[in-house]
Amino acid sequence: MASFIETKRHINKPTQTYTCELFCQGSDWVVLRYVSEAEWYIGNTHLPVGTSTLACYEQGADCVLWRMIDPKGHLIGHLFHICADIDIQPSAVDYLDLLLDVWVDAQDALVILDEDELADCVYHDKLTESQAHEIETFARDIARDRQA
């Protein structure tokens, strides 16, 4: 598969850049694939080494949907990664991470992640109360509407 660069800009920390695999691509969307080389956690959910993530980006969308699959092919869960300014180029995608994520595991348990980071950004004047409220409202809308 072809390489594709993901650039994730942050409000509260340095920009991160990842090289991943191009899974498929349209005129205003792209699906990227990542395979983890280390174990990690989303909330309390363990993601083992070899977990595959399919990440779906759409030009101008408000979130990126990540689908995590374990090395045996079983669904671990979905992460709605709230963001802004998704910009898709022929071999790269760039976006601004808006801190909150909505995690839904394979048993349909849901948790909104990183609310402490959002509050910290307001406290340190990196976001206004109004901006934080918009982000929180969007996360709660995703949580409410995910099965609609």
mmCIF file of N, CA and C in Angstrom:
data_model
loop_
_atom_site.group_PDB
_atom_site.id
_atom_site.type_symbol
_atom_site.label_atom_id
_atom_site.label_comp_id
_atom_site.label_asym_id
_atom_site.label_seq_id
_atom_site.Cartn_x
_atom_site.Cartn_y
_atom_site.Cartn_z
ATOM 1 N N MET A 1 0.832 -1.189 0.000
ATOM 2 C CA MET A 1 0.000 0.000 0.000
ATOM 3 C C MET A 1 0.873 1.247 0.000
ATOM 4 N N ALA A 2 0.349 2.326 -0.544
ATOM 5 C CA ALA A 2 1.084 3.586 -0.618
ATOM 6 C C ALA A 2 1.146 4.251 0.761
ATOM 7 N N SER A 3 2.202 5.017 0.992
ATOM 8 C CA SER A 3 2.345 5.774 2.236
ATOM 9 C C SER A 3 1.528 7.059 2.156
ATOM 10 N N PHE A 4 1.092 7.503 3.314
ATOM 11 C CA PHE A 4 0.284 8.709 3.432
ATOM 12 C C PHE A 4 0.688 9.385 4.731
ATOM 13 N N ILE A 5 0.800 10.690 4.743
ATOM 14 C CA ILE A 5 1.233 11.426 5.934
ATOM 15 C C ILE A 5 0.010 12.036 6.631
ATOM 16 N N GLU A 6 -0.100 11.782 7.930
ATOM 17 C CA GLU A 6 -1.131 12.405 8.753
ATOM 18 C C GLU A 6 -0.443 13.413 9.669
ATOM 19 N N THR A 7 -0.903 14.652 9.649
ATOM 20 C CA THR A 7 -0.389 15.695 10.537
ATOM 21 C C THR A 7 -1.516 16.116 11.461
ATOM 22 N N LYS A 8 -1.273 15.921 12.747
ATOM 23 C CA LYS A 8 -2.266 16.196 13.783
ATOM 24 C C LYS A 8 -1.780 17.392 14.597
ATOM 25 N N ARG A 9 -2.448 18.543 14.377
ATOM 26 C CA ARG A 9 -2.107 19.746 15.134
ATOM 27 C C ARG A 9 -2.893 19.751 16.433
ATOM 28 N N HIS A 10 -2.286 20.277 17.482
ATOM 29 C CA HIS A 10 -2.906 20.282 18.808
ATOM 30 C C HIS A 10 -3.042 21.695 19.350
ATOM 31 N N ILE A 11 -3.992 21.876 20.236
ATOM 32 C CA ILE A 11 -4.170 23.137 20.948
ATOM 33 C C ILE A 11 -3.192 23.239 22.104
ATOM 34 N N ASN A 12 -2.876 22.089 22.697
ATOM 35 C CA ASN A 12 -2.141 22.069 23.963
ATOM 36 C C ASN A 12 -0.803 21.336 23.933
ATOM 37 N N LYS A 13 -0.330 20.953 22.785
ATOM 38 C CA LYS A 13 0.971 20.273 22.693
ATOM 39 C C LYS A 13 1.494 20.344 21.265
ATOM 40 N N PRO A 14 2.733 19.920 21.048
ATOM 41 C CA PRO A 14 3.323 20.027 19.706
ATOM 42 C C PRO A 14 2.594 19.179 18.654
ATOM 43 N N THR A 15 2.721 19.601 17.412
ATOM 44 C CA THR A 15 2.164 18.887 16.269
ATOM 45 C C THR A 15 2.798 17.501 16.171
ATOM 46 N N GLN A 16 1.976 16.516 15.785
ATOM 47 C CA GLN A 16 2.455 15.151 15.589
ATOM 48 C C GLN A 16 2.271 14.777 14.119
ATOM 49 N N THR A 17 3.241 14.043 13.585
ATOM 50 C CA THR A 17 3.169 13.578 12.206
ATOM 51 C C THR A 17 3.368 12.068 12.180
ATOM 52 N N TYR A 18 2.514 11.390 11.432
ATOM 53 C CA TYR A 18 2.555 9.931 11.331
ATOM 54 C C TYR A 18 2.601 9.519 9.867
ATOM 55 N N THR A 19 3.330 8.460 9.586
ATOM 56 C CA THR A 19 3.303 7.838 8.269
ATOM 57 C C THR A 19 2.414 6.606 8.384
ATOM 58 N N CYS A 20 1.436 6.508 7.511
ATOM 59 C CA CYS A 20 0.500 5.399 7.563
ATOM 60 C C CYS A 20 0.259 4.878 6.145
ATOM 61 N N GLU A 21 -0.598 3.877 6.040
ATOM 62 C CA GLU A 21 -0.907 3.280 4.743
ATOM 63 C C GLU A 21 -2.189 3.883 4.180
ATOM 64 N N LEU A 22 -2.177 4.168 2.909
ATOM 65 C CA LEU A 22 -3.394 4.597 2.226
ATOM 66 C C LEU A 22 -4.226 3.348 1.948
ATOM 67 N N PHE A 23 -5.421 3.287 2.533
ATOM 68 C CA PHE A 23 -6.315 2.148 2.352
ATOM 69 C C PHE A 23 -7.189 2.368 1.117
ATOM 70 N N CYS A 24 -7.835 3.551 1.040
ATOM 71 C CA CYS A 24 -8.582 3.945 -0.150
ATOM 72 C C CYS A 24 -8.811 5.451 -0.101
ATOM 73 N N GLN A 25 -9.136 6.028 -1.267
ATOM 74 C CA GLN A 25 -9.222 7.480 -1.349
ATOM 75 C C GLN A 25 -10.219 7.888 -2.425
ATOM 76 N N GLY A 26 -10.992 8.949 -2.125
ATOM 77 C CA GLY A 26 -11.899 9.557 -3.083
ATOM 78 C C GLY A 26 -11.496 11.001 -3.299
ATOM 79 N N SER A 27 -12.355 11.767 -3.927
ATOM 80 C CA SER A 27 -12.005 13.154 -4.234
ATOM 81 C C SER A 27 -11.948 14.043 -2.996
ATOM 82 N N ASP A 28 -12.775 13.750 -1.967
ATOM 83 C CA ASP A 28 -12.763 14.585 -0.765
ATOM 84 C C ASP A 28 -12.732 13.757 0.523
ATOM 85 N N TRP A 29 -12.260 12.533 0.435
ATOM 86 C CA TRP A 29 -12.149 11.669 1.599
ATOM 87 C C TRP A 29 -10.978 10.712 1.426
ATOM 88 N N VAL A 30 -10.553 10.157 2.565
ATOM 89 C CA VAL A 30 -9.474 9.182 2.544
ATOM 90 C C VAL A 30 -9.643 8.252 3.742
ATOM 91 N N VAL A 31 -9.294 6.982 3.554
ATOM 92 C CA VAL A 31 -9.249 6.020 4.654
ATOM 93 C C VAL A 31 -7.803 5.569 4.777
ATOM 94 N N LEU A 32 -7.260 5.747 5.989
ATOM 95 C CA LEU A 32 -5.886 5.362 6.270
ATOM 96 C C LEU A 32 -5.867 4.167 7.210
ATOM 97 N N ARG A 33 -4.807 3.395 7.150
ATOM 98 C CA ARG A 33 -4.652 2.222 8.008
ATOM 99 C C ARG A 33 -3.374 2.364 8.819
ATOM 100 N N TYR A 34 -3.500 2.069 10.102
ATOM 101 C CA TYR A 34 -2.365 2.063 11.018
ATOM 102 C C TYR A 34 -2.328 0.695 11.689
ATOM 103 N N VAL A 35 -1.161 0.167 11.922
ATOM 104 C CA VAL A 35 -1.008 -1.052 12.709
ATOM 105 C C VAL A 35 -0.084 -0.712 13.867
ATOM 106 N N SER A 36 -0.575 -0.918 15.085
ATOM 107 C CA SER A 36 0.196 -0.511 16.266
ATOM 108 C C SER A 36 1.395 -1.428 16.489
ATOM 109 N N GLU A 37 2.486 -0.799 16.842
ATOM 110 C CA GLU A 37 3.712 -1.531 17.157
ATOM 111 C C GLU A 37 3.896 -1.673 18.665
ATOM 112 N N ALA A 38 2.996 -1.075 19.435
ATOM 113 C CA ALA A 38 3.037 -1.155 20.891
ATOM 114 C C ALA A 38 1.607 -1.269 21.401
ATOM 115 N N GLU A 39 1.461 -1.867 22.575
ATOM 116 C CA GLU A 39 0.128 -1.904 23.164
ATOM 117 C C GLU A 39 -0.210 -0.528 23.720
ATOM 118 N N TRP A 40 -1.498 -0.229 23.807
ATOM 119 C CA TRP A 40 -1.939 1.036 24.361
ATOM 120 C C TRP A 40 -3.365 0.894 24.842
ATOM 121 N N TYR A 41 -3.883 1.943 25.421
ATOM 122 C CA TYR A 41 -5.235 1.948 25.974
ATOM 123 C C TYR A 41 -6.011 3.143 25.442
ATOM 124 N N ILE A 42 -7.291 2.921 25.238
ATOM 125 C CA ILE A 42 -8.240 4.006 25.025
ATOM 126 C C ILE A 42 -9.210 3.876 26.184
ATOM 127 N N GLY A 43 -9.209 4.857 27.072
ATOM 128 C CA GLY A 43 -9.975 4.710 28.304
ATOM 129 C C GLY A 43 -9.446 3.500 29.039
ATOM 130 N N ASN A 44 -10.327 2.559 29.371
ATOM 131 C CA ASN A 44 -9.917 1.327 30.048
ATOM 132 C C ASN A 44 -9.784 0.146 29.101
ATOM 133 N N THR A 45 -9.916 0.399 27.799
ATOM 134 C CA THR A 45 -9.868 -0.684 26.812
ATOM 135 C C THR A 45 -8.440 -0.899 26.331
ATOM 136 N N HIS A 46 -7.971 -2.131 26.455
ATOM 137 C CA HIS A 46 -6.620 -2.508 26.027
ATOM 138 C C HIS A 46 -6.605 -2.762 24.525
ATOM 139 N N LEU A 47 -5.619 -2.173 23.833
ATOM 140 C CA LEU A 47 -5.392 -2.418 22.417
ATOM 141 C C LEU A 47 -4.022 -3.077 22.294
ATOM 142 N N PRO A 48 -3.982 -4.355 21.927
ATOM 143 C CA PRO A 48 -2.710 -5.071 21.885
ATOM 144 C C PRO A 48 -1.841 -4.675 20.690
ATOM 145 N N VAL A 49 -0.575 -5.049 20.766
ATOM 146 C CA VAL A 49 0.332 -4.893 19.626
ATOM 147 C C VAL A 49 -0.337 -5.547 18.418
ATOM 148 N N GLY A 50 -0.257 -4.896 17.274
ATOM 149 C CA GLY A 50 -0.846 -5.440 16.052
ATOM 150 C C GLY A 50 -2.280 -5.009 15.811
ATOM 151 N N THR A 51 -2.820 -4.175 16.697
ATOM 152 C CA THR A 51 -4.166 -3.651 16.475
ATOM 153 C C THR A 51 -4.168 -2.810 15.200
ATOM 154 N N SER A 52 -5.143 -3.046 14.341
ATOM 155 C CA SER A 52 -5.304 -2.261 13.120
ATOM 156 C C SER A 52 -6.332 -1.172 13.358
ATOM 157 N N THR A 53 -6.027 0.009 12.887
ATOM 158 C CA THR A 53 -6.969 1.120 12.938
ATOM 159 C C THR A 53 -7.239 1.577 11.518
ATOM 160 N N LEU A 54 -8.517 1.647 11.173
ATOM 161 C CA LEU A 54 -8.922 2.282 9.927
ATOM 162 C C LEU A 54 -9.457 3.647 10.307
ATOM 163 N N ALA A 55 -8.872 4.685 9.751
ATOM 164 C CA ALA A 55 -9.241 6.065 10.076
ATOM 165 C C ALA A 55 -9.859 6.706 8.845
ATOM 166 N N CYS A 56 -11.087 7.213 9.012
ATOM 167 C CA CYS A 56 -11.859 7.780 7.910
ATOM 168 C C CYS A 56 -11.888 9.305 8.023
ATOM 169 N N TYR A 57 -11.287 9.987 7.066
ATOM 170 C CA TYR A 57 -11.213 11.445 7.035
ATOM 171 C C TYR A 57 -12.048 11.961 5.875
ATOM 172 N N GLU A 58 -12.795 13.031 6.132
ATOM 173 C CA GLU A 58 -13.556 13.680 5.073
ATOM 174 C C GLU A 58 -13.264 15.178 5.121
ATOM 175 N N GLN A 59 -12.968 15.739 3.961
ATOM 176 C CA GLN A 59 -12.664 17.173 3.862
ATOM 177 C C GLN A 59 -13.737 17.987 4.585
ATOM 178 N N GLY A 60 -13.331 18.826 5.522
ATOM 179 C CA GLY A 60 -14.253 19.727 6.204
ATOM 180 C C GLY A 60 -15.117 19.110 7.291
ATOM 181 N N ALA A 61 -14.978 17.814 7.577
ATOM 182 C CA ALA A 61 -15.799 17.159 8.604
ATOM 183 C C ALA A 61 -15.395 17.633 10.003
ATOM 184 N N ASP A 62 -16.262 17.315 10.982
ATOM 185 C CA ASP A 62 -16.025 17.715 12.371
ATOM 186 C C ASP A 62 -15.385 16.625 13.216
ATOM 187 N N CYS A 63 -15.211 15.447 12.645
ATOM 188 C CA CYS A 63 -14.550 14.382 13.400
ATOM 189 C C CYS A 63 -13.973 13.359 12.427
ATOM 190 N N VAL A 64 -13.070 12.556 12.968
ATOM 191 C CA VAL A 64 -12.488 11.430 12.246
ATOM 192 C C VAL A 64 -12.993 10.181 12.952
ATOM 193 N N LEU A 65 -13.488 9.219 12.201
ATOM 194 C CA LEU A 65 -13.934 7.962 12.782
ATOM 195 C C LEU A 65 -12.813 6.944 12.665
ATOM 196 N N TRP A 66 -12.427 6.392 13.806
ATOM 197 C CA TRP A 66 -11.408 5.340 13.847
ATOM 198 C C TRP A 66 -12.088 4.036 14.238
ATOM 199 N N ARG A 67 -11.814 2.982 13.493
ATOM 200 C CA ARG A 67 -12.324 1.636 13.795
ATOM 201 C C ARG A 67 -11.126 0.779 14.163
ATOM 202 N N MET A 68 -11.103 0.255 15.405
ATOM 203 C CA MET A 68 -9.992 -0.550 15.886
ATOM 204 C C MET A 68 -10.346 -2.035 15.855
ATOM 205 N N ILE A 69 -9.434 -2.819 15.299
ATOM 206 C CA ILE A 69 -9.639 -4.252 15.136
ATOM 207 C C ILE A 69 -8.414 -4.968 15.701
ATOM 208 N N ASP A 70 -8.644 -5.996 16.533
ATOM 209 C CA ASP A 70 -7.510 -6.701 17.142
ATOM 210 C C ASP A 70 -6.793 -7.563 16.101
ATOM 211 N N PRO A 71 -5.608 -8.092 16.444
ATOM 212 C CA PRO A 71 -4.835 -8.876 15.464
ATOM 213 C C PRO A 71 -5.557 -10.119 14.931
ATOM 214 N N LYS A 72 -6.588 -10.595 15.647
ATOM 215 C CA LYS A 72 -7.347 -11.755 15.182
ATOM 216 C C LYS A 72 -8.547 -11.353 14.322
ATOM 217 N N GLY A 73 -8.746 -10.041 14.120
ATOM 218 C CA GLY A 73 -9.823 -9.565 13.270
ATOM 219 C C GLY A 73 -11.108 -9.208 13.994
ATOM 220 N N HIS A 74 -11.091 -9.203 15.336
ATOM 221 C CA HIS A 74 -12.291 -8.865 16.110
ATOM 222 C C HIS A 74 -12.344 -7.365 16.386
ATOM 223 N N LEU A 75 -13.545 -6.821 16.320
ATOM 224 C CA LEU A 75 -13.752 -5.409 16.617
ATOM 225 C C LEU A 75 -13.421 -5.122 18.076
ATOM 226 N N ILE A 76 -12.603 -4.093 18.302
ATOM 227 C CA ILE A 76 -12.330 -3.607 19.657
ATOM 228 C C ILE A 76 -13.263 -2.438 19.957
ATOM 229 N N GLY A 77 -13.432 -1.541 18.998
ATOM 230 C CA GLY A 77 -14.328 -0.412 19.188
ATOM 231 C C GLY A 77 -14.130 0.656 18.145
ATOM 232 N N HIS A 78 -14.866 1.759 18.345
ATOM 233 C CA HIS A 78 -14.808 2.923 17.458
ATOM 234 C C HIS A 78 -14.494 4.162 18.268
ATOM 235 N N LEU A 79 -13.676 5.028 17.706
ATOM 236 C CA LEU A 79 -13.349 6.294 18.338
ATOM 237 C C LEU A 79 -13.770 7.417 17.400
ATOM 238 N N PHE A 80 -14.605 8.320 17.911
ATOM 239 C CA PHE A 80 -14.971 9.527 17.179
ATOM 240 C C PHE A 80 -14.022 10.611 17.686
ATOM 241 N N HIS A 81 -13.086 10.982 16.859
ATOM 242 C CA HIS A 81 -12.012 11.910 17.219
ATOM 243 C C HIS A 81 -12.437 13.305 16.745
ATOM 244 N N ILE A 82 -12.850 14.159 17.680
ATOM 245 C CA ILE A 82 -13.374 15.478 17.333
ATOM 246 C C ILE A 82 -12.236 16.377 16.873
ATOM 247 N N CYS A 83 -12.450 17.042 15.740
ATOM 248 C CA CYS A 83 -11.392 17.856 15.155
ATOM 249 C C CYS A 83 -11.982 18.972 14.295
ATOM 250 N N ALA A 84 -11.115 19.756 13.711
ATOM 251 C CA ALA A 84 -11.519 20.835 12.814
ATOM 252 C C ALA A 84 -10.486 20.963 11.703
ATOM 253 N N ASP A 85 -10.873 21.651 10.665
ATOM 254 C CA ASP A 85 -9.955 22.023 9.584
ATOM 255 C C ASP A 85 -9.293 20.822 8.916
ATOM 256 N N ILE A 86 -10.051 19.743 8.685
ATOM 257 C CA ILE A 86 -9.480 18.602 7.963
ATOM 258 C C ILE A 86 -9.162 19.053 6.546
ATOM 259 N N ASP A 87 -7.922 18.849 6.151
ATOM 260 C CA ASP A 87 -7.462 19.224 4.819
ATOM 261 C C ASP A 87 -6.790 18.014 4.186
ATOM 262 N N ILE A 88 -7.405 17.491 3.145
ATOM 263 C CA ILE A 88 -6.893 16.302 2.470
ATOM 264 C C ILE A 88 -6.190 16.705 1.182
ATOM 265 N N GLN A 89 -4.968 16.271 1.052
ATOM 266 C CA GLN A 89 -4.158 16.479 -0.149
ATOM 267 C C GLN A 89 -3.914 15.112 -0.793
ATOM 268 N N PRO A 90 -3.297 15.046 -1.977
ATOM 269 C CA PRO A 90 -3.111 13.755 -2.641
ATOM 270 C C PRO A 90 -2.359 12.708 -1.813
ATOM 271 N N SER A 91 -1.423 13.128 -0.954
ATOM 272 C CA SER A 91 -0.681 12.136 -0.161
ATOM 273 C C SER A 91 -0.529 12.549 1.298
ATOM 274 N N ALA A 92 -1.423 13.433 1.768
ATOM 275 C CA ALA A 92 -1.329 13.885 3.153
ATOM 276 C C ALA A 92 -2.681 14.393 3.636
ATOM 277 N N VAL A 93 -2.874 14.304 4.949
ATOM 278 C CA VAL A 93 -4.044 14.883 5.595
ATOM 279 C C VAL A 93 -3.560 15.654 6.817
ATOM 280 N N ASP A 94 -4.202 16.794 7.070
ATOM 281 C CA ASP A 94 -3.831 17.671 8.169
ATOM 282 C C ASP A 94 -5.120 18.078 8.881
ATOM 283 N N TYR A 95 -5.076 18.133 10.220
ATOM 284 C CA TYR A 95 -6.266 18.571 10.951
ATOM 285 C C TYR A 95 -5.877 19.074 12.335
ATOM 286 N N LEU A 96 -6.819 19.792 12.959
ATOM 287 C CA LEU A 96 -6.649 20.307 14.312
ATOM 288 C C LEU A 96 -7.431 19.420 15.270
ATOM 289 N N ASP A 97 -6.748 18.832 16.232
ATOM 290 C CA ASP A 97 -7.357 18.001 17.268
ATOM 291 C C ASP A 97 -8.082 18.910 18.266
ATOM 292 N N LEU A 98 -9.377 18.681 18.482
ATOM 293 C CA LEU A 98 -10.155 19.483 19.426
ATOM 294 C C LEU A 98 -10.360 18.774 20.763
ATOM 295 N N LEU A 99 -9.399 17.932 21.117
ATOM 296 C CA LEU A 99 -9.249 17.367 22.454
ATOM 297 C C LEU A 99 -10.186 16.219 22.792
ATOM 298 N N LEU A 100 -11.497 16.401 22.708
ATOM 299 C CA LEU A 100 -12.412 15.350 23.150
ATOM 300 C C LEU A 100 -12.543 14.243 22.120
ATOM 301 N N ASP A 101 -12.671 13.020 22.632
ATOM 302 C CA ASP A 101 -12.928 11.843 21.819
ATOM 303 C C ASP A 101 -14.100 11.095 22.426
ATOM 304 N N VAL A 102 -14.887 10.451 21.580
ATOM 305 C CA VAL A 102 -15.979 9.612 22.052
ATOM 306 C C VAL A 102 -15.614 8.172 21.702
ATOM 307 N N TRP A 103 -15.422 7.349 22.734
ATOM 308 C CA TRP A 103 -15.026 5.949 22.560
ATOM 309 C C TRP A 103 -16.240 5.059 22.782
ATOM 310 N N VAL A 104 -16.485 4.150 21.832
ATOM 311 C CA VAL A 104 -17.552 3.157 21.949
ATOM 312 C C VAL A 104 -16.897 1.797 21.742
ATOM 313 N N ASP A 105 -16.871 0.977 22.806
ATOM 314 C CA ASP A 105 -16.210 -0.326 22.676
ATOM 315 C C ASP A 105 -17.131 -1.338 22.003
ATOM 316 N N ALA A 106 -16.623 -2.534 21.776
ATOM 317 C CA ALA A 106 -17.355 -3.562 21.039
ATOM 318 C C ALA A 106 -18.634 -3.999 21.752
ATOM 319 N N GLN A 107 -18.727 -3.761 23.064
ATOM 320 C CA GLN A 107 -19.937 -4.089 23.819
ATOM 321 C C GLN A 107 -20.887 -2.891 23.891
ATOM 322 N N ASP A 108 -20.583 -1.819 23.172
ATOM 323 C CA ASP A 108 -21.376 -0.599 23.085
ATOM 324 C C ASP A 108 -21.302 0.266 24.341
ATOM 325 N N ALA A 109 -20.302 0.037 25.178
ATOM 326 C CA ALA A 109 -20.079 0.942 26.315
ATOM 327 C C ALA A 109 -19.428 2.212 25.766
ATOM 328 N N LEU A 110 -19.900 3.354 26.241
ATOM 329 C CA LEU A 110 -19.453 4.632 25.699
ATOM 330 C C LEU A 110 -18.808 5.469 26.791
ATOM 331 N N VAL A 111 -17.749 6.194 26.420
ATOM 332 C CA VAL A 111 -17.121 7.145 27.334
ATOM 333 C C VAL A 111 -16.606 8.330 26.518
ATOM 334 N N ILE A 112 -16.755 9.524 27.075
ATOM 335 C CA ILE A 112 -16.170 10.718 26.475
ATOM 336 C C ILE A 112 -14.818 10.922 27.145
ATOM 337 N N LEU A 113 -13.769 10.990 26.337
ATOM 338 C CA LEU A 113 -12.392 11.044 26.841
ATOM 339 C C LEU A 113 -11.829 12.465 26.805
ATOM 340 N N ASP A 114 -10.913 12.728 27.695
ATOM 341 C CA ASP A 114 -10.066 13.926 27.721
ATOM 342 C C ASP A 114 -10.791 15.204 28.119
ATOM 343 N N GLU A 115 -11.849 15.065 28.912
ATOM 344 C CA GLU A 115 -12.544 16.258 29.399
ATOM 345 C C GLU A 115 -11.628 17.104 30.281
ATOM 346 N N ASP A 116 -10.688 16.456 30.963
ATOM 347 C CA ASP A 116 -9.731 17.196 31.792
ATOM 348 C C ASP A 116 -8.818 18.076 30.942
ATOM 349 N N GLU A 117 -8.422 17.593 29.764
ATOM 350 C CA GLU A 117 -7.585 18.394 28.861
ATOM 351 C C GLU A 117 -8.343 19.615 28.354
ATOM 352 N N LEU A 118 -9.631 19.427 28.062
ATOM 353 C CA LEU A 118 -10.454 20.540 27.604
ATOM 354 C C LEU A 118 -10.537 21.613 28.691
ATOM 355 N N ALA A 119 -10.801 21.197 29.928
ATOM 356 C CA ALA A 119 -10.884 22.143 31.039
ATOM 357 C C ALA A 119 -9.550 22.850 31.258
ATOM 358 N N ASP A 120 -8.460 22.124 31.111
ATOM 359 C CA ASP A 120 -7.133 22.710 31.285
ATOM 360 C C ASP A 120 -6.850 23.766 30.210
ATOM 361 N N CYS A 121 -7.300 23.526 28.986
ATOM 362 C CA CYS A 121 -7.104 24.507 27.917
ATOM 363 C C CYS A 121 -7.902 25.781 28.173
ATOM 364 N N VAL A 122 -9.083 25.647 28.756
ATOM 365 C CA VAL A 122 -9.860 26.833 29.127
ATOM 366 C C VAL A 122 -9.137 27.570 30.245
ATOM 367 N N TYR A 123 -8.697 26.838 31.241
ATOM 368 C CA TYR A 123 -8.008 27.433 32.392
ATOM 369 C C TYR A 123 -6.769 28.223 31.960
ATOM 370 N N HIS A 124 -6.042 27.698 30.963
ATOM 371 C CA HIS A 124 -4.808 28.336 30.480
ATOM 372 C C HIS A 124 -5.044 29.245 29.275
ATOM 373 N N ASP A 125 -6.294 29.625 29.024
ATOM 374 C CA ASP A 125 -6.667 30.567 27.958
ATOM 375 C C ASP A 125 -6.260 30.117 26.560
ATOM 376 N N LYS A 126 -6.263 28.805 26.338
ATOM 377 C CA LYS A 126 -6.018 28.293 24.995
ATOM 378 C C LYS A 126 -7.331 28.102 24.240
ATOM 379 N N LEU A 127 -8.432 28.071 24.997
ATOM 380 C CA LEU A 127 -9.790 28.020 24.456
ATOM 381 C C LEU A 127 -10.668 28.907 25.324
ATOM 382 N N THR A 128 -11.700 29.475 24.718
ATOM 383 C CA THR A 128 -12.677 30.222 25.504
ATOM 384 C C THR A 128 -13.708 29.246 26.082
ATOM 385 N N GLU A 129 -14.458 29.701 27.054
ATOM 386 C CA GLU A 129 -15.552 28.889 27.605
ATOM 387 C C GLU A 129 -16.535 28.522 26.497
ATOM 388 N N SER A 130 -16.808 29.468 25.606
ATOM 389 C CA SER A 130 -17.746 29.237 24.513
ATOM 390 C C SER A 130 -17.231 28.152 23.563
ATOM 391 N N GLN A 131 -15.952 28.208 23.213
ATOM 392 C CA GLN A 131 -15.372 27.186 22.338
ATOM 393 C C GLN A 131 -15.440 25.812 23.001
ATOM 394 N N ALA A 132 -15.098 25.758 24.279
ATOM 395 C CA ALA A 132 -15.143 24.487 25.012
ATOM 396 C C ALA A 132 -16.570 23.945 25.052
ATOM 397 N N HIS A 133 -17.530 24.824 25.260
ATOM 398 C CA HIS A 133 -18.935 24.406 25.299
ATOM 399 C C HIS A 133 -19.357 23.821 23.946
ATOM 400 N N GLU A 134 -18.939 24.425 22.844
ATOM 401 C CA GLU A 134 -19.258 23.898 21.510
ATOM 402 C C GLU A 134 -18.674 22.505 21.314
ATOM 403 N N ILE A 135 -17.437 22.314 21.753
ATOM 404 C CA ILE A 135 -16.777 21.005 21.623
ATOM 405 C C ILE A 135 -17.505 19.971 22.479
ATOM 406 N N GLU A 136 -17.833 20.330 23.719
ATOM 407 C CA GLU A 136 -18.563 19.418 24.611
ATOM 408 C C GLU A 136 -19.934 19.062 24.039
ATOM 409 N N THR A 137 -20.626 20.043 23.502
ATOM 410 C CA THR A 137 -21.948 19.800 22.918
ATOM 411 C C THR A 137 -21.836 18.834 21.744
ATOM 412 N N PHE A 138 -20.818 19.024 20.898
ATOM 413 C CA PHE A 138 -20.643 18.128 19.758
ATOM 414 C C PHE A 138 -20.356 16.706 20.228
ATOM 415 N N ALA A 139 -19.521 16.541 21.256
ATOM 416 C CA ALA A 139 -19.225 15.207 21.791
ATOM 417 C C ALA A 139 -20.499 14.543 22.311
ATOM 418 N N ARG A 140 -21.315 15.295 23.013
ATOM 419 C CA ARG A 140 -22.564 14.736 23.547
ATOM 420 C C ARG A 140 -23.554 14.411 22.421
ATOM 421 N N ASP A 141 -23.550 15.210 21.357
ATOM 422 C CA ASP A 141 -24.392 14.909 20.193
ATOM 423 C C ASP A 141 -23.958 13.590 19.540
ATOM 424 N N ILE A 142 -22.656 13.388 19.406
ATOM 425 C CA ILE A 142 -22.154 12.127 18.846
ATOM 426 C C ILE A 142 -22.595 10.974 19.728
ATOM 427 N N ALA A 143 -22.422 11.118 21.036
ATOM 428 C CA ALA A 143 -22.805 10.060 21.966
ATOM 429 C C ALA A 143 -24.293 9.746 21.843
ATOM 430 N N ARG A 144 -25.116 10.757 21.742
ATOM 431 C CA ARG A 144 -26.568 10.575 21.653
ATOM 432 C C ARG A 144 -26.982 9.968 20.308
ATOM 433 N N ASP A 145 -26.361 10.430 19.236
ATOM 434 C CA ASP A 145 -26.800 10.076 17.889
ATOM 435 C C ASP A 145 -26.071 8.892 17.257
ATOM 436 N N ARG A 146 -25.141 8.285 17.947
ATOM 437 C CA ARG A 146 -24.293 7.277 17.307
ATOM 438 C C ARG A 146 -25.045 6.097 16.718
ATOM 439 N N GLN A 147 -26.238 5.805 17.223
ATOM 440 C CA GLN A 147 -26.999 4.666 16.684
ATOM 441 C C GLN A 147 -28.211 5.107 15.882
ATOM 442 N N ALA A 148 -28.347 6.402 15.691
ATOM 443 C CA ALA A 148 -29.525 6.920 14.966
ATOM 444 C C ALA A 148 -29.437 6.622 13.491
#
